PDB file of C-alpha atoms in Angstrom:
ATOM      1  CA  GLU W   1       3.691   9.684   2.317  1.00  0.00           C
ATOM      2  CA  LEU W   2       2.988   7.598  -0.708  1.00  0.00           C
ATOM      3  CA  LYS W   3       5.637   4.955  -1.442  1.00  0.00           C
ATOM      4  CA  VAL W   4       5.993   2.919  -4.547  1.00  0.00           C
ATOM      5  CA  GLU W   5       8.204  -0.277  -4.608  1.00  0.00           C
ATOM      6  CA  GLN W   6       9.058  -2.390  -7.591  1.00  0.00           C
ATOM      7  CA  ASN W   7      10.510  -5.854  -7.546  1.00  0.00           C
ATOM      8  CA  PRO W   8      12.690  -7.211  -8.775  1.00  0.00           C
ATOM      9  CA  LEU W   9      15.069  -4.288  -9.414  1.00  0.00           C
ATOM     10  CA  PHE W  10      17.152  -6.348 -11.762  1.00  0.00           C
ATOM     11  CA  LEU W  11      15.975  -9.065 -14.022  1.00  0.00           C
ATOM     12  CA  SER W  12      17.977 -11.039 -16.566  1.00  0.00           C
ATOM     13  CA  MET W  13      16.112 -13.518 -18.602  1.00  0.00           C
ATOM     14  CA  GLN W  14      16.374 -15.535 -21.682  1.00  0.00           C
ATOM     15  CA  GLU W  15      14.417 -14.898 -24.805  1.00  0.00           C
ATOM     16  CA  GLY W  16      11.212 -16.824 -25.005  1.00  0.00           C
ATOM     17  CA  LYS W  17      10.607 -16.909 -21.266  1.00  0.00           C
ATOM     18  CA  ASN W  18       7.763 -15.358 -19.431  1.00  0.00           C
ATOM     19  CA  TYR W  19       8.183 -13.074 -16.255  1.00  0.00           C
ATOM     20  CA  THR W  20       6.284 -10.586 -14.113  1.00  0.00           C
ATOM     21  CA  ILE W  21       7.385  -7.311 -12.602  1.00  0.00           C
ATOM     22  CA  TYR W  22       5.566  -6.278  -9.420  1.00  0.00           C
ATOM     23  CA  CYS W  23       4.663  -2.814  -8.309  1.00  0.00           C
ATOM     24  CA  ASN W  24       3.343  -2.168  -4.762  1.00  0.00           C
ATOM     25  CA  TYR W  25       2.106   1.195  -3.538  1.00  0.00           C
ATOM     26  CA  SER W  26       1.219   2.283  -0.064  1.00  0.00           C
ATOM     27  CA  THR W  27      -1.951   4.411  -0.324  1.00  0.00           C
ATOM     28  CA  THR W  28      -5.087   4.657  -2.335  1.00  0.00           C
ATOM     29  CA  SER W  29      -4.311   5.767  -5.914  1.00  0.00           C
ATOM     30  CA  ASP W  30      -6.300   7.296  -8.632  1.00  0.00           C
ATOM     31  CA  ARG W  31      -4.126   6.065 -11.577  1.00  0.00           C
ATOM     32  CA  LEU W  32      -1.201   3.830 -12.185  1.00  0.00           C
ATOM     33  CA  TYR W  33       1.199   4.239 -15.037  1.00  0.00           C
ATOM     34  CA  TRP W  34       3.897   1.961 -16.593  1.00  0.00           C
ATOM     35  CA  TYR W  35       6.717   3.458 -18.511  1.00  0.00           C
ATOM     36  CA  ARG W  36       9.741   2.116 -20.480  1.00  0.00           C
ATOM     37  CA  GLN W  37      13.053   3.942 -20.382  1.00  0.00           C
ATOM     38  CA  ASP W  38      16.072   3.069 -22.707  1.00  0.00           C
ATOM     39  CA  PRO W  39      19.542   4.249 -21.610  1.00  0.00           C
ATOM     40  CA  GLY W  40      19.912   7.971 -22.106  1.00  0.00           C
ATOM     41  CA  LYS W  41      16.374   8.379 -23.266  1.00  0.00           C
ATOM     42  CA  SER W  42      13.133   9.703 -22.013  1.00  0.00           C
ATOM     43  CA  LEU W  43      10.189   7.789 -20.772  1.00  0.00           C
ATOM     44  CA  GLU W  44       7.864   6.002 -23.189  1.00  0.00           C
ATOM     45  CA  SER W  45       4.313   5.448 -21.957  1.00  0.00           C
ATOM     46  CA  LEU W  46       3.226   1.889 -21.962  1.00  0.00           C
ATOM     47  CA  PHE W  47      -0.130   1.745 -19.995  1.00  0.00           C
ATOM     48  CA  VAL W  48      -2.372   3.784 -17.812  1.00  0.00           C
ATOM     49  CA  LEU W  49      -4.547   1.840 -15.522  1.00  0.00           C
ATOM     50  CA  LEU W  50      -7.590   3.606 -14.015  1.00  0.00           C
ATOM     51  CA  SER W  51      -9.628   1.063 -12.090  1.00  0.00           C
ATOM     52  CA  ASN W  52      -9.577  -2.035  -9.995  1.00  0.00           C
ATOM     53  CA  GLY W  53      -9.296  -5.105 -12.277  1.00  0.00           C
ATOM     54  CA  ALA W  54      -8.054  -3.133 -15.245  1.00  0.00           C
ATOM     55  CA  VAL W  55      -5.994  -5.154 -17.627  1.00  0.00           C
ATOM     56  CA  LYS W  56      -4.325  -3.824 -20.640  1.00  0.00           C
ATOM     57  CA  GLN W  57      -2.160  -5.575 -23.242  1.00  0.00           C
ATOM     58  CA  GLU W  58       0.179  -4.383 -26.052  1.00  0.00           C
ATOM     59  CA  GLY W  59       2.186  -7.062 -27.823  1.00  0.00           C
ATOM     60  CA  ARG W  60       4.100  -9.159 -25.431  1.00  0.00           C
ATOM     61  CA  LEU W  61       3.314  -6.864 -22.434  1.00  0.00           C
ATOM     62  CA  MET W  62       0.371  -7.011 -20.196  1.00  0.00           C
ATOM     63  CA  ALA W  63      -0.361  -4.868 -17.178  1.00  0.00           C
ATOM     64  CA  SER W  64      -3.010  -5.390 -14.600  1.00  0.00           C
ATOM     65  CA  LEU W  65      -4.133  -3.482 -11.515  1.00  0.00           C
ATOM     66  CA  ASP W  66      -5.536  -4.707  -8.137  1.00  0.00           C
ATOM     67  CA  THR W  67      -6.423  -1.584  -6.179  1.00  0.00           C
ATOM     68  CA  LYS W  68      -7.495  -3.530  -3.135  1.00  0.00           C
ATOM     69  CA  ALA W  69      -4.048  -5.176  -2.877  1.00  0.00           C
ATOM     70  CA  ARG W  70      -2.400  -1.896  -4.081  1.00  0.00           C
ATOM     71  CA  LEU W  71      -0.599  -4.010  -6.591  1.00  0.00           C
ATOM     72  CA  SER W  72       0.156  -3.774 -10.254  1.00  0.00           C
ATOM     73  CA  THR W  73       1.930  -6.344 -12.401  1.00  0.00           C
ATOM     74  CA  LEU W  74       3.634  -6.045 -15.819  1.00  0.00           C
ATOM     75  CA  HIS W  75       3.751  -9.409 -17.371  1.00  0.00           C
ATOM     76  CA  ILE W  76       6.267 -10.222 -20.257  1.00  0.00           C
ATOM     77  CA  THR W  77       5.307 -13.079 -22.470  1.00  0.00           C
ATOM     78  CA  ALA W  78       7.875 -14.856 -24.555  1.00  0.00           C
ATOM     79  CA  ALA W  79      10.429 -12.202 -24.160  1.00  0.00           C
ATOM     80  CA  VAL W  80      12.539 -10.775 -27.009  1.00  0.00           C
ATOM     81  CA  HIS W  81      15.745  -8.890 -26.887  1.00  0.00           C
ATOM     82  CA  ASP W  82      14.017  -5.664 -27.892  1.00  0.00           C
ATOM     83  CA  LEU W  83      12.200  -5.566 -24.662  1.00  0.00           C
ATOM     84  CA  SER W  84      15.493  -4.988 -22.762  1.00  0.00           C
ATOM     85  CA  ALA W  85      15.075  -1.630 -20.955  1.00  0.00           C
ATOM     86  CA  THR W  86      14.311  -0.268 -17.528  1.00  0.00           C
ATOM     87  CA  TYR W  87      10.546  -0.354 -16.615  1.00  0.00           C
ATOM     88  CA  PHE W  88       9.038   2.123 -14.151  1.00  0.00           C
ATOM     89  CA  CYS W  89       5.604   2.105 -12.539  1.00  0.00           C
ATOM     90  CA  ALA W  90       4.259   5.426 -11.249  1.00  0.00           C
ATOM     91  CA  VAL W  91       1.249   6.258  -9.072  1.00  0.00           C
ATOM     92  CA  ASP W  92      -0.837   9.285  -9.077  1.00  0.00           C
ATOM     93  CA  THR W  93      -3.000  10.328  -6.127  1.00  0.00           C
ATOM     94  CA  GLN W  94      -3.800  13.935  -6.964  1.00  0.00           C
ATOM     95  CA  GLY W  95      -5.324  13.731 -10.444  1.00  0.00           C
ATOM     96  CA  ALA W  96      -2.247  13.507 -12.641  1.00  0.00           C
ATOM     97  CA  GLN W  97      -0.536  16.271 -10.835  1.00  0.00           C
ATOM     98  CA  LYS W  98       2.234  14.537  -9.088  1.00  0.00           C
ATOM     99  CA  LEU W  99       3.617  10.997  -9.972  1.00  0.00           C
ATOM    100  CA  VAL W 100       5.525   8.976  -7.504  1.00  0.00           C
ATOM    101  CA  PHE W 101       7.770   6.536  -9.256  1.00  0.00           C
ATOM    102  CA  GLY W 102       9.073   3.265  -8.248  1.00  0.00           C
ATOM    103  CA  GLN W 103      12.828   2.531  -8.358  1.00  0.00           C
ATOM    104  CA  GLY W 104      12.636   0.894 -11.741  1.00  0.00           C
ATOM    105  CA  THR W 105      13.294  -2.627 -12.947  1.00  0.00           C
ATOM    106  CA  ARG W 106      16.278  -3.127 -15.206  1.00  0.00           C
ATOM    107  CA  LEU W 107      15.366  -5.904 -17.612  1.00  0.00           C
ATOM    108  CA  THR W 108      17.998  -7.572 -19.722  1.00  0.00           C
ATOM    109  CA  ILE W 109      16.878 -10.198 -22.179  1.00  0.00           C
ATOM    110  CA  ASN W 110      19.576 -12.507 -23.428  1.00  0.00           C
ATOM    111  CA  PRO W 111      19.424 -14.246 -26.744  1.00  0.00           C
TER     112      PRO W 111
ATOM    113  CA  ASN H   1       1.641  17.717 -33.086  1.00  0.00           C
ATOM    114  CA  ALA H   2       5.003  18.225 -31.627  1.00  0.00           C
ATOM    115  CA  GLY H   3       5.655  16.495 -28.271  1.00  0.00           C
ATOM    116  CA  VAL H   4       7.203  18.092 -25.151  1.00  0.00           C
ATOM    117  CA  MET H   5      10.368  19.785 -26.302  1.00  0.00           C
ATOM    118  CA  GLN H   6      13.335  20.320 -23.934  1.00  0.00           C
ATOM    119  CA  ASN H   7      16.627  22.095 -24.451  1.00  0.00           C
ATOM    120  CA  PRO H   8      19.366  21.836 -24.150  1.00  0.00           C
ATOM    121  CA  ARG H   9      19.589  18.095 -24.219  1.00  0.00           C
ATOM    122  CA  HIS H  10      23.029  18.080 -22.590  1.00  0.00           C
ATOM    123  CA  LEU H  11      24.501  20.751 -20.472  1.00  0.00           C
ATOM    124  CA  VAL H  12      27.899  20.919 -18.752  1.00  0.00           C
ATOM    125  CA  ARG H  13      28.490  23.546 -16.059  1.00  0.00           C
ATOM    126  CA  ARG H  14      31.212  24.236 -13.664  1.00  0.00           C
ATOM    127  CA  ARG H  15      30.459  24.420  -9.979  1.00  0.00           C
ATOM    128  CA  GLY H  16      29.076  27.765  -9.109  1.00  0.00           C
ATOM    129  CA  GLN H  17      27.598  28.464 -12.504  1.00  0.00           C
ATOM    130  CA  GLU H  18      23.988  28.799 -13.382  1.00  0.00           C
ATOM    131  CA  ALA H  19      21.998  26.213 -15.387  1.00  0.00           C
ATOM    132  CA  ARG H  20      18.854  27.117 -17.217  1.00  0.00           C
ATOM    133  CA  LEU H  21      16.711  24.402 -18.694  1.00  0.00           C
ATOM    134  CA  ARG H  22      13.798  25.041 -20.999  1.00  0.00           C
ATOM    135  CA  CYS H  23      10.609  23.168 -21.719  1.00  0.00           C
ATOM    136  CA  SER H  24       7.947  23.724 -24.347  1.00  0.00           C
ATOM    137  CA  PRO H  25       4.928  21.649 -23.518  1.00  0.00           C
ATOM    138  CA  VAL H  26       2.698  19.873 -25.963  1.00  0.00           C
ATOM    139  CA  LYS H  27       0.660  22.398 -27.938  1.00  0.00           C
ATOM    140  CA  GLY H  28      -2.539  23.043 -25.986  1.00  0.00           C
ATOM    141  CA  HIS H  29      -1.270  21.714 -22.712  1.00  0.00           C
ATOM    142  CA  SER H  30      -1.158  24.158 -19.867  1.00  0.00           C
ATOM    143  CA  HIS H  31       0.103  22.005 -17.091  1.00  0.00           C
ATOM    144  CA  VAL H  32       3.814  21.474 -16.893  1.00  0.00           C
ATOM    145  CA  TYR H  33       5.781  19.346 -14.361  1.00  0.00           C
ATOM    146  CA  TRP H  34       9.511  18.948 -13.715  1.00  0.00           C
ATOM    147  CA  TYR H  35      11.065  15.727 -12.484  1.00  0.00           C
ATOM    148  CA  ARG H  36      14.667  14.943 -11.669  1.00  0.00           C
ATOM    149  CA  GLN H  37      16.311  11.593 -12.194  1.00  0.00           C
ATOM    150  CA  LEU H  38      19.517  10.818 -10.413  1.00  0.00           C
ATOM    151  CA  PRO H  39      21.786   8.046 -11.876  1.00  0.00           C
ATOM    152  CA  GLU H  40      20.320   4.633 -11.312  1.00  0.00           C
ATOM    153  CA  GLU H  41      17.160   5.976  -9.693  1.00  0.00           C
ATOM    154  CA  GLY H  42      13.524   6.667 -10.509  1.00  0.00           C
ATOM    155  CA  LEU H  43      12.173  10.024 -11.323  1.00  0.00           C
ATOM    156  CA  LYS H  44      11.389  12.407  -8.336  1.00  0.00           C
ATOM    157  CA  PHE H  45       8.772  15.138  -8.703  1.00  0.00           C
ATOM    158  CA  MET H  46      10.024  18.586  -8.311  1.00  0.00           C
ATOM    159  CA  VAL H  47       7.438  21.203  -9.301  1.00  0.00           C
ATOM    160  CA  TYR H  48       4.032  21.516 -11.008  1.00  0.00           C
ATOM    161  CA  LEU H  49       3.105  24.719 -12.840  1.00  0.00           C
ATOM    162  CA  GLN H  50       0.299  26.153 -14.780  1.00  0.00           C
ATOM    163  CA  LYS H  51       0.601  29.282 -16.862  1.00  0.00           C
ATOM    164  CA  GLU H  52       2.096  32.031 -14.678  1.00  0.00           C
ATOM    165  CA  ASN H  53       1.360  29.994 -11.482  1.00  0.00           C
ATOM    166  CA  ILE H  54       3.393  27.556  -9.402  1.00  0.00           C
ATOM    167  CA  ILE H  55       0.869  25.079  -8.138  1.00  0.00           C
ATOM    168  CA  ASP H  56       3.083  22.660  -6.144  1.00  0.00           C
ATOM    169  CA  GLU H  57       6.792  23.056  -5.477  1.00  0.00           C
ATOM    170  CA  SER H  58       7.056  20.611  -2.762  1.00  0.00           C
ATOM    171  CA  GLY H  59       9.738  18.525  -4.431  1.00  0.00           C
ATOM    172  CA  MET H  60      11.946  21.439  -5.201  1.00  0.00           C
ATOM    173  CA  PRO H  61      14.933  22.218  -3.149  1.00  0.00           C
ATOM    174  CA  LYS H  62      14.354  25.426  -1.181  1.00  0.00           C
ATOM    175  CA  GLU H  63      17.583  27.093  -2.278  1.00  0.00           C
ATOM    176  CA  ARG H  64      19.239  27.610  -5.592  1.00  0.00           C
ATOM    177  CA  PHE H  65      16.255  26.092  -7.586  1.00  0.00           C
ATOM    178  CA  SER H  66      13.460  28.011  -9.229  1.00  0.00           C
ATOM    179  CA  ALA H  67      10.832  27.415 -11.950  1.00  0.00           C
ATOM    180  CA  GLU H  68       8.533  29.508 -13.968  1.00  0.00           C
ATOM    181  CA  PHE H  69       6.052  29.105 -16.713  1.00  0.00           C
ATOM    182  CA  PRO H  70       5.352  32.515 -18.149  1.00  0.00           C
ATOM    183  CA  LYS H  71       2.228  33.531 -20.165  1.00  0.00           C
ATOM    184  CA  GLU H  72       4.411  33.413 -23.358  1.00  0.00           C
ATOM    185  CA  GLY H  73       7.327  31.142 -23.933  1.00  0.00           C
ATOM    186  CA  PRO H  74       8.638  27.951 -22.461  1.00  0.00           C
ATOM    187  CA  SER H  75       8.828  26.870 -18.835  1.00  0.00           C
ATOM    188  CA  ILE H  76      12.198  27.375 -17.357  1.00  0.00           C
ATOM    189  CA  LEU H  77      13.927  25.466 -14.536  1.00  0.00           C
ATOM    190  CA  ARG H  78      16.805  27.430 -13.173  1.00  0.00           C
ATOM    191  CA  ILE H  79      19.542  26.128 -10.939  1.00  0.00           C
ATOM    192  CA  GLN H  80      21.926  28.794  -9.457  1.00  0.00           C
ATOM    193  CA  GLN H  81      25.385  28.054  -8.160  1.00  0.00           C
ATOM    194  CA  VAL H  82      25.342  24.469  -9.331  1.00  0.00           C
ATOM    195  CA  VAL H  83      27.107  21.784  -7.230  1.00  0.00           C
ATOM    196  CA  ARG H  84      28.100  18.163  -8.308  1.00  0.00           C
ATOM    197  CA  GLY H  85      25.029  16.730  -6.712  1.00  0.00           C
ATOM    198  CA  ASP H  86      22.862  18.638  -9.084  1.00  0.00           C
ATOM    199  CA  SER H  87      24.211  16.365 -11.963  1.00  0.00           C
ATOM    200  CA  ALA H  88      21.133  14.522 -13.065  1.00  0.00           C
ATOM    201  CA  ALA H  89      18.594  14.197 -15.936  1.00  0.00           C
ATOM    202  CA  TYR H  90      15.777  16.724 -15.707  1.00  0.00           C
ATOM    203  CA  PHE H  91      12.498  15.720 -17.316  1.00  0.00           C
ATOM    204  CA  CYS H  92       9.744  17.945 -18.215  1.00  0.00           C
ATOM    205  CA  ALA H  93       6.177  16.715 -18.725  1.00  0.00           C
ATOM    206  CA  SER H  94       2.907  18.147 -19.721  1.00  0.00           C
ATOM    207  CA  SER H  95      -0.735  17.348 -19.623  1.00  0.00           C
ATOM    208  CA  PRO H  96      -3.872  18.926 -21.026  1.00  0.00           C
ATOM    209  CA  VAL H  97      -6.239  21.101 -18.971  1.00  0.00           C
ATOM    210  CA  HIS H  98      -8.652  18.197 -18.303  1.00  0.00           C
ATOM    211  CA  SER H  99      -6.542  15.234 -17.766  1.00  0.00           C
ATOM    212  CA  SER H 100      -9.058  12.385 -17.663  1.00  0.00           C
ATOM    213  CA  GLY H 101      -6.726   9.486 -17.272  1.00  0.00           C
ATOM    214  CA  ASN H 102      -4.735  10.357 -20.324  1.00  0.00           C
ATOM    215  CA  THR H 103      -1.002   9.864 -20.228  1.00  0.00           C
ATOM    216  CA  ILE H 104       1.337  12.488 -19.048  1.00  0.00           C
ATOM    217  CA  TYR H 105       3.773  13.233 -21.818  1.00  0.00           C
ATOM    218  CA  PHE H 106       7.429  13.360 -21.022  1.00  0.00           C
ATOM    219  CA  GLY H 107      10.152  15.299 -22.882  1.00  0.00           C
ATOM    220  CA  GLU H 108      13.430  13.867 -23.947  1.00  0.00           C
ATOM    221  CA  GLY H 109      15.141  15.232 -20.888  1.00  0.00           C
ATOM    222  CA  SER H 110      18.032  17.551 -20.195  1.00  0.00           C
ATOM    223  CA  TRP H 111      21.219  15.973 -18.917  1.00  0.00           C
ATOM    224  CA  LEU H 112      23.138  18.237 -16.640  1.00  0.00           C
ATOM    225  CA  THR H 113      26.662  17.450 -15.709  1.00  0.00           C
ATOM    226  CA  VAL H 114      28.488  19.620 -13.148  1.00  0.00           C
ATOM    227  CA  VAL H 115      32.202  19.490 -13.223  1.00  0.00           C
TER     228      VAL H 115
END
């Protein structure tokens, strides 16, 4: 059974700092997704990572994928308050037909 | 192009009543997925449907829950005789016929509260 684990689950940081969220998964995957969720809202797609060594960046967020280590990272550079949210990684092993989500990382960025 | 539309957004039901949640996928998408999110948890897969067919319902409870995606109209997730433990956010997602690494699009969710 595929398992996806994120850490940390809770992260409180100051504006301007850098930090990384880790996503480990237990079996071979076709795709890895990162989503952002604000309280009471739906999931906003951030990145789709398709292959080993893939790196994608959008603003202050950068995601990478190491399929050999079964590890993805979401790196936050010079955090700003607007990035406060819960971040989920999700892994797909059946061609986008069934995502398995991590527990989520609740990120709070303090001014 | 409208995104995935779900309704109702919020639904309150008494124990024993039925809850019916609707999902209209992105125009042109024929694959629909339902996920459930319990408070403070990640999303859990429930069911995957194509038009008129249930492809994978391995995440759906065996009793009281059913889903359909008819030829015409939205996909429906139906929960009969709701219990307090059914209180959750239910998200619908859709993808196109040939999903070549594109994102799965999620709806805004339907928040069910059972009192």
